[in-house]
XYZ file of C-alpha atoms in Angstrom:
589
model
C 136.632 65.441 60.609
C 135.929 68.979 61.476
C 132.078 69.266 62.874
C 130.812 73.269 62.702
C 127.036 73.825 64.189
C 125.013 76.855 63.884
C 122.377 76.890 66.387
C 119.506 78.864 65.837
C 118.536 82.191 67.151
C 115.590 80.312 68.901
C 117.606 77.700 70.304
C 116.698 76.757 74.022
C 119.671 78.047 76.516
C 121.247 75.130 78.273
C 123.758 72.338 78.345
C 123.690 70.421 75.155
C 125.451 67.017 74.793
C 127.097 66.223 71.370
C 126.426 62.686 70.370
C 128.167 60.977 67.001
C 126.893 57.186 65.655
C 129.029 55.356 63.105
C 127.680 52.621 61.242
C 129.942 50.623 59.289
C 129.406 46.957 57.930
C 126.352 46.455 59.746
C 127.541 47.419 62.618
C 126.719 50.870 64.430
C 128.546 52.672 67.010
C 127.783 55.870 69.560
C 130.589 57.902 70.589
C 130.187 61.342 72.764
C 132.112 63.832 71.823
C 131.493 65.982 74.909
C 129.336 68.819 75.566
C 128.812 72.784 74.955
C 126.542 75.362 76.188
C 123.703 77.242 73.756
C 123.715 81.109 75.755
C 121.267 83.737 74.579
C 123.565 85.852 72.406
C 123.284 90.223 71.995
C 125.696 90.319 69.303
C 122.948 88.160 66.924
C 120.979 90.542 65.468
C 118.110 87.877 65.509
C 118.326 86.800 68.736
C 116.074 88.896 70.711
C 118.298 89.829 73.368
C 120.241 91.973 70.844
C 121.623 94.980 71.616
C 123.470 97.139 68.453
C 126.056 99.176 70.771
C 129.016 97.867 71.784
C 130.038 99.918 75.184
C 126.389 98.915 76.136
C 127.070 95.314 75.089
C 130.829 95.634 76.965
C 129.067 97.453 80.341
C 125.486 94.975 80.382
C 127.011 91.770 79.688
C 130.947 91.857 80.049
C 131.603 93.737 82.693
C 131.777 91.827 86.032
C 132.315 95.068 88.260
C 129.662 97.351 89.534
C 128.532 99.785 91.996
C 125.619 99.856 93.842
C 124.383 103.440 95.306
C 122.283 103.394 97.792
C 121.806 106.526 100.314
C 118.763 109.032 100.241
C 118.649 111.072 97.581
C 120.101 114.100 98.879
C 122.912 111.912 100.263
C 123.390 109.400 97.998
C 126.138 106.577 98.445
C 128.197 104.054 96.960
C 129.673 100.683 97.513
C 131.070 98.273 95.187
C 130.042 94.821 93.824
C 131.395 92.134 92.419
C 128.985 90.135 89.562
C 131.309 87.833 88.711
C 129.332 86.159 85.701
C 132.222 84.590 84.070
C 133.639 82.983 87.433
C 134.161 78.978 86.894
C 130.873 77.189 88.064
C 128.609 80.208 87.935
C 127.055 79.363 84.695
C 126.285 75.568 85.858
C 124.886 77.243 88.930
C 122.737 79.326 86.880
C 121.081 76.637 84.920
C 120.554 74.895 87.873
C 118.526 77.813 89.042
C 116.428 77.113 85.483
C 115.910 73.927 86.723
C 114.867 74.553 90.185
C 112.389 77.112 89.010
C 110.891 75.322 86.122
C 107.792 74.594 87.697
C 107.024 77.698 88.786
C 105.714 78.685 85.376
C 105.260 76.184 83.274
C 104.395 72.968 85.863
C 106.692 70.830 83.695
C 110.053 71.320 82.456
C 110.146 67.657 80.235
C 110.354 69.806 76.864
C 112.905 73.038 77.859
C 110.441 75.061 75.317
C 110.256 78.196 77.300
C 114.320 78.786 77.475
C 114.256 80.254 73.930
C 112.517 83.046 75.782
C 114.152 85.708 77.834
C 110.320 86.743 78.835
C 109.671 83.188 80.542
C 113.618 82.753 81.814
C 113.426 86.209 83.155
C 110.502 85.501 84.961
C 111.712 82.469 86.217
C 114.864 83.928 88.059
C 113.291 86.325 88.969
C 111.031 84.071 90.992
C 113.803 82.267 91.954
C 116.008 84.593 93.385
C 113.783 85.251 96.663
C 109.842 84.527 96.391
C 110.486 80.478 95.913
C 109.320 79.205 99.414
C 112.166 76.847 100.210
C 114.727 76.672 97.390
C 115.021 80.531 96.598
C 118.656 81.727 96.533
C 118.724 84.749 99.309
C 115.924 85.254 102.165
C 115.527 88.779 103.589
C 115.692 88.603 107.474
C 112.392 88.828 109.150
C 111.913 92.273 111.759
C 115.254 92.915 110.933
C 116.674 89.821 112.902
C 119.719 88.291 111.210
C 121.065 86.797 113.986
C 120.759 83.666 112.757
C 122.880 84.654 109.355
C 125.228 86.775 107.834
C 124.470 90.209 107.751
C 122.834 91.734 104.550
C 125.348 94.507 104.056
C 128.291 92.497 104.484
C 128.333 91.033 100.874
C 131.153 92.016 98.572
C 129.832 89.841 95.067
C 127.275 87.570 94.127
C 130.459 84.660 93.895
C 130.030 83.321 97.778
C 126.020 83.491 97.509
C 125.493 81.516 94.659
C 128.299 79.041 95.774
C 126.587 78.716 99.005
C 123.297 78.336 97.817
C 124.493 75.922 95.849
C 126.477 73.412 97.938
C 123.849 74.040 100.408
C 121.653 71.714 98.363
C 119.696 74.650 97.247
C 118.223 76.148 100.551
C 117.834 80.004 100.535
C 121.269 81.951 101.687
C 120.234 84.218 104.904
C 120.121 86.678 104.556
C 120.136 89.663 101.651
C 118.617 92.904 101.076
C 117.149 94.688 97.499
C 120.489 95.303 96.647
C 122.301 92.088 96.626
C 119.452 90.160 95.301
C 118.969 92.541 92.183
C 122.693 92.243 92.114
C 122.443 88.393 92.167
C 119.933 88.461 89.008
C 121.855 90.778 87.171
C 124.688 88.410 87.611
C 122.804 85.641 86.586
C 121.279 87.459 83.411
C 124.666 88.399 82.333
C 126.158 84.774 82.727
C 122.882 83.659 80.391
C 123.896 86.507 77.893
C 121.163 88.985 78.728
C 121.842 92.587 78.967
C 121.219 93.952 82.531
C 121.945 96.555 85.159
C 120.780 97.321 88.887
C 119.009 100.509 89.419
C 118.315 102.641 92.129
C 115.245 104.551 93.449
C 114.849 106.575 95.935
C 112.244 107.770 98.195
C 110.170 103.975 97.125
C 106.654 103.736 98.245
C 105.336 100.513 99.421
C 101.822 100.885 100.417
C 99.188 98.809 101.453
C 95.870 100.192 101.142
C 96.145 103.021 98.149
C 98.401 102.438 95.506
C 98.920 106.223 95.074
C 99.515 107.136 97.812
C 101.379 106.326 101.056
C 101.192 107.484 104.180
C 103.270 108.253 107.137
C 102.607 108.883 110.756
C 104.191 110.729 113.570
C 103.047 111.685 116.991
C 102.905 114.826 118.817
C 107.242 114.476 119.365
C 107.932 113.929 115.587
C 108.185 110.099 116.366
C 107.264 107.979 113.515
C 104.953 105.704 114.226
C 104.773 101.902 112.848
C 102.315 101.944 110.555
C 101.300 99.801 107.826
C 102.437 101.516 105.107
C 107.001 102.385 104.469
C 108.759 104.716 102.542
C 111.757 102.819 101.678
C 114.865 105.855 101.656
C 116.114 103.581 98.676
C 115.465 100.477 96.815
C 117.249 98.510 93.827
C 115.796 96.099 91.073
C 116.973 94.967 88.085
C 116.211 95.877 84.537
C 117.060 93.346 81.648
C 116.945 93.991 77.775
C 115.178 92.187 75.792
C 112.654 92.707 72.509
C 109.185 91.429 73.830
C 107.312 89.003 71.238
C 104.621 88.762 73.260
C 103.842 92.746 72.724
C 105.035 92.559 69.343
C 107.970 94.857 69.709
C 110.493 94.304 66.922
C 113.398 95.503 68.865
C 114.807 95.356 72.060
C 114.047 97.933 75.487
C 114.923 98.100 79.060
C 112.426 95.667 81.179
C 111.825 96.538 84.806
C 112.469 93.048 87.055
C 111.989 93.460 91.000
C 112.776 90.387 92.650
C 112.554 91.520 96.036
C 109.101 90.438 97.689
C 106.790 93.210 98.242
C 103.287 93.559 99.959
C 100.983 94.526 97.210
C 97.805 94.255 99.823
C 97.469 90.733 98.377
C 100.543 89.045 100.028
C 104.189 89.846 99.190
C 105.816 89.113 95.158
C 108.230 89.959 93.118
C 107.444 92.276 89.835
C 107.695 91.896 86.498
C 109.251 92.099 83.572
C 107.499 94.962 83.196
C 108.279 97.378 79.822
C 109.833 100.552 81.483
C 108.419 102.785 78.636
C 104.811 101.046 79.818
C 105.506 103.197 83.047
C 106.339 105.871 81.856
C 103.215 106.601 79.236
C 100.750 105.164 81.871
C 100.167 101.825 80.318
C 99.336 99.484 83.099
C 97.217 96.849 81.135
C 99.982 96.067 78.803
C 102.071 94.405 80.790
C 102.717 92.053 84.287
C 102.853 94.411 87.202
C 102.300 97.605 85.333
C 100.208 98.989 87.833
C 102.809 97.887 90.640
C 105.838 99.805 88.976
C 103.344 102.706 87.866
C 102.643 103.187 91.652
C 106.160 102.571 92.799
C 107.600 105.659 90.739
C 104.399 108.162 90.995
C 102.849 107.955 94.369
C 101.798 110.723 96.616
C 103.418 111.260 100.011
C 100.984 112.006 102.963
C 102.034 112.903 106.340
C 99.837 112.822 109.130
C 99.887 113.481 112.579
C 98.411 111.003 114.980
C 96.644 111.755 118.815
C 95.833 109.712 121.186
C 96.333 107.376 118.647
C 92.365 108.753 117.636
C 92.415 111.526 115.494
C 94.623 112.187 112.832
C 95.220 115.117 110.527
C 97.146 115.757 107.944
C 99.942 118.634 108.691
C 101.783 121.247 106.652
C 104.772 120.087 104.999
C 107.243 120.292 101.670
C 107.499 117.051 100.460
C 110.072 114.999 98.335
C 107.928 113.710 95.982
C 108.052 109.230 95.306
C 110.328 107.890 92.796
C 111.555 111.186 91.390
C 115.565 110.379 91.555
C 116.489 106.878 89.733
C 120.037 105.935 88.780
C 122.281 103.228 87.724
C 126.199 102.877 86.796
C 127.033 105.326 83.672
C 128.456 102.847 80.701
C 132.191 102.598 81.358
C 132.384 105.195 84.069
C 131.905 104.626 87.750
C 129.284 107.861 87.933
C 125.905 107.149 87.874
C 123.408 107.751 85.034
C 120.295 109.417 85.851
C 117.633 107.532 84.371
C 114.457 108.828 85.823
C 112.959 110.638 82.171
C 113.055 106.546 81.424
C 110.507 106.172 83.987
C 108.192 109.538 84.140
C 107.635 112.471 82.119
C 109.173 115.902 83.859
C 106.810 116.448 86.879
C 103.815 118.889 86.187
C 104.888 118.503 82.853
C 101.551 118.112 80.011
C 102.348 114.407 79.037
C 103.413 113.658 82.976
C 100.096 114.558 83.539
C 98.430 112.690 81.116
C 99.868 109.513 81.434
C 98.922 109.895 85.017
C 95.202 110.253 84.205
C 95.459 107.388 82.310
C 96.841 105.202 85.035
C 94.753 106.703 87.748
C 92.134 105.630 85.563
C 92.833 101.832 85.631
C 93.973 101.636 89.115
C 90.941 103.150 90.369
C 88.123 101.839 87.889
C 85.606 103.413 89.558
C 86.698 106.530 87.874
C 87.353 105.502 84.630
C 84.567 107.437 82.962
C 86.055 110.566 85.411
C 87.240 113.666 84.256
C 90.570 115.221 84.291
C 89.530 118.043 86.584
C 87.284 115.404 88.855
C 91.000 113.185 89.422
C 92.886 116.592 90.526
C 90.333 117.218 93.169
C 90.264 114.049 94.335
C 94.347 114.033 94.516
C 94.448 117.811 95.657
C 92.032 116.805 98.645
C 94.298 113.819 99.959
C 97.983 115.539 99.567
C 99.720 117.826 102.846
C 98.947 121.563 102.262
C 102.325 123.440 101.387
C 104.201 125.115 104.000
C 104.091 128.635 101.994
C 100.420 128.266 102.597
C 101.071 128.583 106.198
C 103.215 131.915 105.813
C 106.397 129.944 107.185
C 108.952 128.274 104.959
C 111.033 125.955 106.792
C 114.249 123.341 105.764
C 116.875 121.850 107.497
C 119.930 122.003 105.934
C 123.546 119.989 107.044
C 126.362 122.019 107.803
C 128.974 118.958 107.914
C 128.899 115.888 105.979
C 129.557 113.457 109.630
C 131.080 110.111 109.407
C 131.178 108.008 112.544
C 131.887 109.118 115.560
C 131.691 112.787 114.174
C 128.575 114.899 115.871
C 126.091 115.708 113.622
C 125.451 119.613 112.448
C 122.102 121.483 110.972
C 120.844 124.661 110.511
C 117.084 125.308 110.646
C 116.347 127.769 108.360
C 112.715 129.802 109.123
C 111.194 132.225 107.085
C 108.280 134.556 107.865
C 105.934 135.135 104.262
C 103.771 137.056 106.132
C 104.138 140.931 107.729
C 103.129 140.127 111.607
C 105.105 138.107 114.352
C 104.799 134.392 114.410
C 105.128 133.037 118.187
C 105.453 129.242 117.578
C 106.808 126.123 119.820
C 108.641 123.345 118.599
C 108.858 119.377 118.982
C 112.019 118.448 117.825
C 113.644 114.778 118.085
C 115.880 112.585 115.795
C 114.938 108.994 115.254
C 117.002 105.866 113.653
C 115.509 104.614 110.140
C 116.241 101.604 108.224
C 116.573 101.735 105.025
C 113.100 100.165 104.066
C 111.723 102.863 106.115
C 110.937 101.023 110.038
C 111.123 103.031 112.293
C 113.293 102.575 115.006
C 114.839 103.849 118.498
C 113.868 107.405 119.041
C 117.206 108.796 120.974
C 117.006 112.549 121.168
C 114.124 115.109 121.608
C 113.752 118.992 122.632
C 111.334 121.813 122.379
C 112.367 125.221 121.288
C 109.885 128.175 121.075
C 110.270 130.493 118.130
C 109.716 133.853 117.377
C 109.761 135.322 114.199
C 109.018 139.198 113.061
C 107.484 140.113 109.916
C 109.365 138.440 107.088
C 112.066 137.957 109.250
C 114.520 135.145 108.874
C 115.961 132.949 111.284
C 118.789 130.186 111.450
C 118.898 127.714 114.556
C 122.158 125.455 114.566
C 121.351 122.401 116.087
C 123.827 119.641 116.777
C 123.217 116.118 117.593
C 126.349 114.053 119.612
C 127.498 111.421 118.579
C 127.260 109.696 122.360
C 123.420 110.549 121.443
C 122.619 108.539 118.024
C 126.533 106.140 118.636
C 124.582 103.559 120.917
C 121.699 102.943 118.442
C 123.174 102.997 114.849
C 124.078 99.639 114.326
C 123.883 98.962 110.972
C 121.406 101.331 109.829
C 123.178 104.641 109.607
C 120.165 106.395 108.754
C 119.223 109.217 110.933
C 115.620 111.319 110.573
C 115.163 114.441 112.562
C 111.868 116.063 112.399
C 110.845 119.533 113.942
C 106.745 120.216 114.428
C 104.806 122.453 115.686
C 102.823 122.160 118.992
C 99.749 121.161 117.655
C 98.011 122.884 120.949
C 99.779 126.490 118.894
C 97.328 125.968 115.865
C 98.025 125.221 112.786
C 101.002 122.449 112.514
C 103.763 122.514 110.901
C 106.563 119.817 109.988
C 109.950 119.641 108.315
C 112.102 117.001 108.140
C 115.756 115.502 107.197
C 116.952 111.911 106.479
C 121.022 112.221 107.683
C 123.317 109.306 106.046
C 126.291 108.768 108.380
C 129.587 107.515 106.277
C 130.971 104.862 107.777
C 134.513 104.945 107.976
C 137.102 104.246 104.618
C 138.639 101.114 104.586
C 142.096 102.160 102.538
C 143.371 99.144 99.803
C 147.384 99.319 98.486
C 148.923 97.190 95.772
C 152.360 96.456 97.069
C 153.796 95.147 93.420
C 152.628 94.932 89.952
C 149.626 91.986 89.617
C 151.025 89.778 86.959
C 149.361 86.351 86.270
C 150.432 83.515 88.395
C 152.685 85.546 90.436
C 152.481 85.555 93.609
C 150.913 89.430 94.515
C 150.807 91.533 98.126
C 148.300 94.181 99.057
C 148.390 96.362 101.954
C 144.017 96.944 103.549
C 144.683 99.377 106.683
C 141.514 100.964 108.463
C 141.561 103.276 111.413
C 139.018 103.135 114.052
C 137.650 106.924 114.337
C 135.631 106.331 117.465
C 136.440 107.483 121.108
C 135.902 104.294 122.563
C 136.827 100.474 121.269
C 135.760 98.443 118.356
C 134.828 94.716 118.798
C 134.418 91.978 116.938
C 136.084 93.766 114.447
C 136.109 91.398 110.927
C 137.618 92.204 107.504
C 136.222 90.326 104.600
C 138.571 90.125 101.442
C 136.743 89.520 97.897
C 138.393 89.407 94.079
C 137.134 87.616 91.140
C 140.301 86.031 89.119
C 142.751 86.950 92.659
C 140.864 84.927 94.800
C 139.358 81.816 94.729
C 137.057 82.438 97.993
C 136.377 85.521 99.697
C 139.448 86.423 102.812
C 138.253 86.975 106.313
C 140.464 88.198 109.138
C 139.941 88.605 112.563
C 141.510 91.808 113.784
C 139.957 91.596 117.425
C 139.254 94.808 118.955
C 140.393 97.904 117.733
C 141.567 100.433 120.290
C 140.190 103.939 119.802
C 141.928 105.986 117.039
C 144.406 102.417 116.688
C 144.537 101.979 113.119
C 145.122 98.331 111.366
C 147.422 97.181 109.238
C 146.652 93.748 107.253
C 149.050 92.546 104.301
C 147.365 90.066 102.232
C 149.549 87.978 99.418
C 147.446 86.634 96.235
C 147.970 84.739 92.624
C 146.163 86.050 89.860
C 144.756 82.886 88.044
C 143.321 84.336 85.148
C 143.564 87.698 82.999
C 141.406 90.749 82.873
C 140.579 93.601 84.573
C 140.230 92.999 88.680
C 139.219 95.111 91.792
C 140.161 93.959 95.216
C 137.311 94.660 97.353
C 137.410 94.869 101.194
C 134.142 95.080 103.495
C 135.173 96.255 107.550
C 132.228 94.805 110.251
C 132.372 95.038 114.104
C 129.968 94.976 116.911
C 129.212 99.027 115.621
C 128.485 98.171 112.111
């Protein structure tokens, strides 16, 4: 007997277990026949998880390699990951993460109704993947203390966290940051047949008090103070596509899913899904966390300038404006795909503008019956004046791309705008910054008086050593240095520069042709580019279908300039395309 079954396009998502009963002369008998899986399904035109191209289809749902870019945005990086959605286990994991959530939305999970819905199962991993209080799959460290963990940038794949959050009897993997959990979802979207990809945005806001705006102190030195408001230099989220029922749309879009815990100035959550064509046109009531997203991708920057930790005022400065650069991996390419004209409207542009009104309007209800002109006032009279307005133009500009160990090179470029001399004195210091925007060690400051003749223009080359920023870089090889103006000269005056240092390439070399179930070699060499020893120096080996866990080898310490050789012999156990991907860690980084 051949048995064919057609589930429906509304059929729940799970394990289903195929039962047959035989009844013959009275008698009746139950036989299993064994079990299959019900997945939500893109190439169904009515499921609504369908998506009509197939590269998209083949890049959002296939494809188990990706790249995650992180950076600032005039430096903007890249590392690779490995999703992994297709690995044995992964999908059992998965709907184990359905079940552990369940009761986060719904109280129950008895009747499985809400898996039909990628709204409701979206929701629930996103929940799952870090905002659960003690079974969520990744926690992010605390003050930046992982000590007590592994450290967030040394994951290669989502493979080894959802295996160890798994045998671990479900208790939170420590410790992640945005980019491997929205890597984690988008693995675990895939494996449940939902379109997704991670995406990038730089210059984030999170803000605590005005959800337009955040701000950002320094003191008198060009030391940023803590304050309660960041600038994250980057952060990554998921989007997922989907058609949403619930807001009647017939066909499918791009939803915005955060699952990294925010403050929101009501305690920290993850967002949505939120419809990313809701944030771009303004319209926060349609959706969950509108108003979050909105804010995330159109705040105002404000710098300020604090003393004697009294009085503050705001200084004169060109800023980067919030969420104006967001990417993600181009469809079958490893470029990226800039993606921001999803998001927002050209900048100044008339429907940019418009759909800002119309958000400003619900954030703020108090001016909901305010005009156009009244909200432009109000916006004009809390942003930094312009440094043109000051007669001096001013940005620092890298003359080397450094990598570390390298010293660090600038040029500050001044301009006079105005025809008399300009006698001005300078703070200037450089400052490490993590990624989600704490400040940390200040290690290098100097003053430098300036003068400038009418329209006259200047360049300074300044160079920071790397025996200056080496001893406090750890992992956060984000630099800021700030120069401003002696606020005892008059009027002050700031420009700034986040600096990414490269960490050094770690160099991967097939040694024979990969066949399947043949034994393989690779050659992974690294060189240590530093003028003084490496310890503690680790190299963690990761490839779906090469591997069956990740590789780690000890390499000890690394002399200066020594370079290390490690040959590595696999098996391929299963067709396909693979990547080999090797992560270097010491006491440095």
């Amino acid at each position: 007997i051949n048995i064919s079954m057609f589930p429906p396009s509304n059929a729940c998502i799970g394990r289903y277990i195929l039962n047959m009963q035989i009844t013959s002369c009275g008698h009746t008998y139950q036989r299993c026949l064994g079990d299959f899986y019900v997945l939500f399904n893109p190439w169904c035109a009515d499921d609504p998880v369908y998506m009509d191209n197939q590269a998209h289809r083949e890049e959002y749902v296939l494809n188990e390699h990706g790249i995650l870019y992180e950076g600032v945005h005039k430096h903007i990086t890249s590392r690779p990951w490995h999703f992994g959605q297709f690995e044995d286990g992964i999908l059992d994991i998965c709907l184990k993460i359905l079940d552990m959530g369940a009761s986060y939305h719904h109280g129950s999970d008895r009747d499985h109704c809400w898996r039909n819905d990628p709204v409701h199962v979206s929701m629930v991993v996103n929940h799952m993947i870090s905002s659960h209080t003690s079974n969520s799959i990744m926690k992010i460290p605390e003050n930046n203390d992982y000590l007590k963990g592994t450290k967030p940038f040394s994951w290669n794949g989502s493979i080894p966290i959802l295996q160890q959050w798994y045998n671990g009897r479900c208790r939170p993997v420590r410790y992640g940051y945005c980019g491997s959990l929205a890597s984690v979802m988008c693995t675990v979207m895939r494996c449940l047949g939902i379109p997704s990809r991670v995406v990038t945005s730089f210059c984030f806001p999170c803000s605590i008090e005005n959800p337009l705006g955040v701000n950002e102190i320094f003191d008198c030195t060009g030391k940023i103070l803590c304050g309660k408001d960041k600038l994250w230099r980057y952060h990554c989220w998921n989007e997922s596509w989907m058609a949403r029922r619930d807001l009647n749309q017939c066909c499918g879009d791009w939803q915005c899913l955060d699952p990294t815990p925010l403050e929101t100035g009501r305690g920290s959550a993850c967002s949505g899904p939120t419809w990313v064509r809701s944030i771009r046109e303004g319209e926060l009531d349609l959706d969950y966390d509108g108003h979050h997203m909105f804010s995330r991708v159109n705040s105002n920057y404000v710098g300020w300038l604090s003393q004697n930790n009294a009085k503050k005022t705001r200084f004169f400065c060109d800023t980067w404006p919030c969420g104006q650069h967001l990417i993600t991996k181009s469809v079958g390419s490893v470029q990226f795909e800039d993606i921001t004209g999803a998001y927002k409207y050209e900048l100044g542009s008339v429907k940019n503008k418009e759909a800002y009104y119309r958000a400003y309007r619900r954030i703020h209800p108090g001016y909901c019956n305010a005009s156009n002109c009244h909200i432009d006032r109000e916006l004009s009279s809390l942003k930094n004046p312009y440094l043109s307005d000051s007669g001096i133009n001013m940005r620092l500009k890298m003359a080397n791309c450094p990598m570390y160990g390298e010293d660090v090179q600038l040029h500050w470029l001044l301009e006079n705008l105005r025809n008399e001399n300009k006698n001005l004195k300078f703070n200037l210091c450089a400052q490490i910054i993590t990624y989600s925007g704490f400040p940390m060690d200040q290690f290098w400051k100097d003053s430098v008086d300036v003068t400038l003749g009418p329209r006259e223009v200047k360049k300074i080359p300044l160079c920071i050593s790397y025996s200056q920023y080496g001893p406090y870089l750890c992992d956060h090889n984000i630099i800021k240095v700030v120069a401003l103006s002696d606020p005892e000269c008059g009027e002050v005056l700031m420009v700034s520069r986040d600096i990414v240092i490269n960490r050094p390439p770690v160099i991967v070399k097939l040694l024979s042709q990969p066949r399947l179930k043949v034994p393989c070699t690779a050659e992974i060499s690294f060189c240590n580019p530093l003028q003084e020893d490496m310890k503690n120096c680790v190299m963690t080996l990761e490839g779906c279908g090469l591997f069956k866990e990740p590789m780690t080898i000890d390499l000890g310490t690394l002399a200066s300039n020594q370079q290390a050789r490690t040959v590595v012999e696999f098996t391929p156990y299963r067709l396909g395309s693979h990547r080999l991907l090797a992560n270097f860690g010491c006491h440095k980084f």
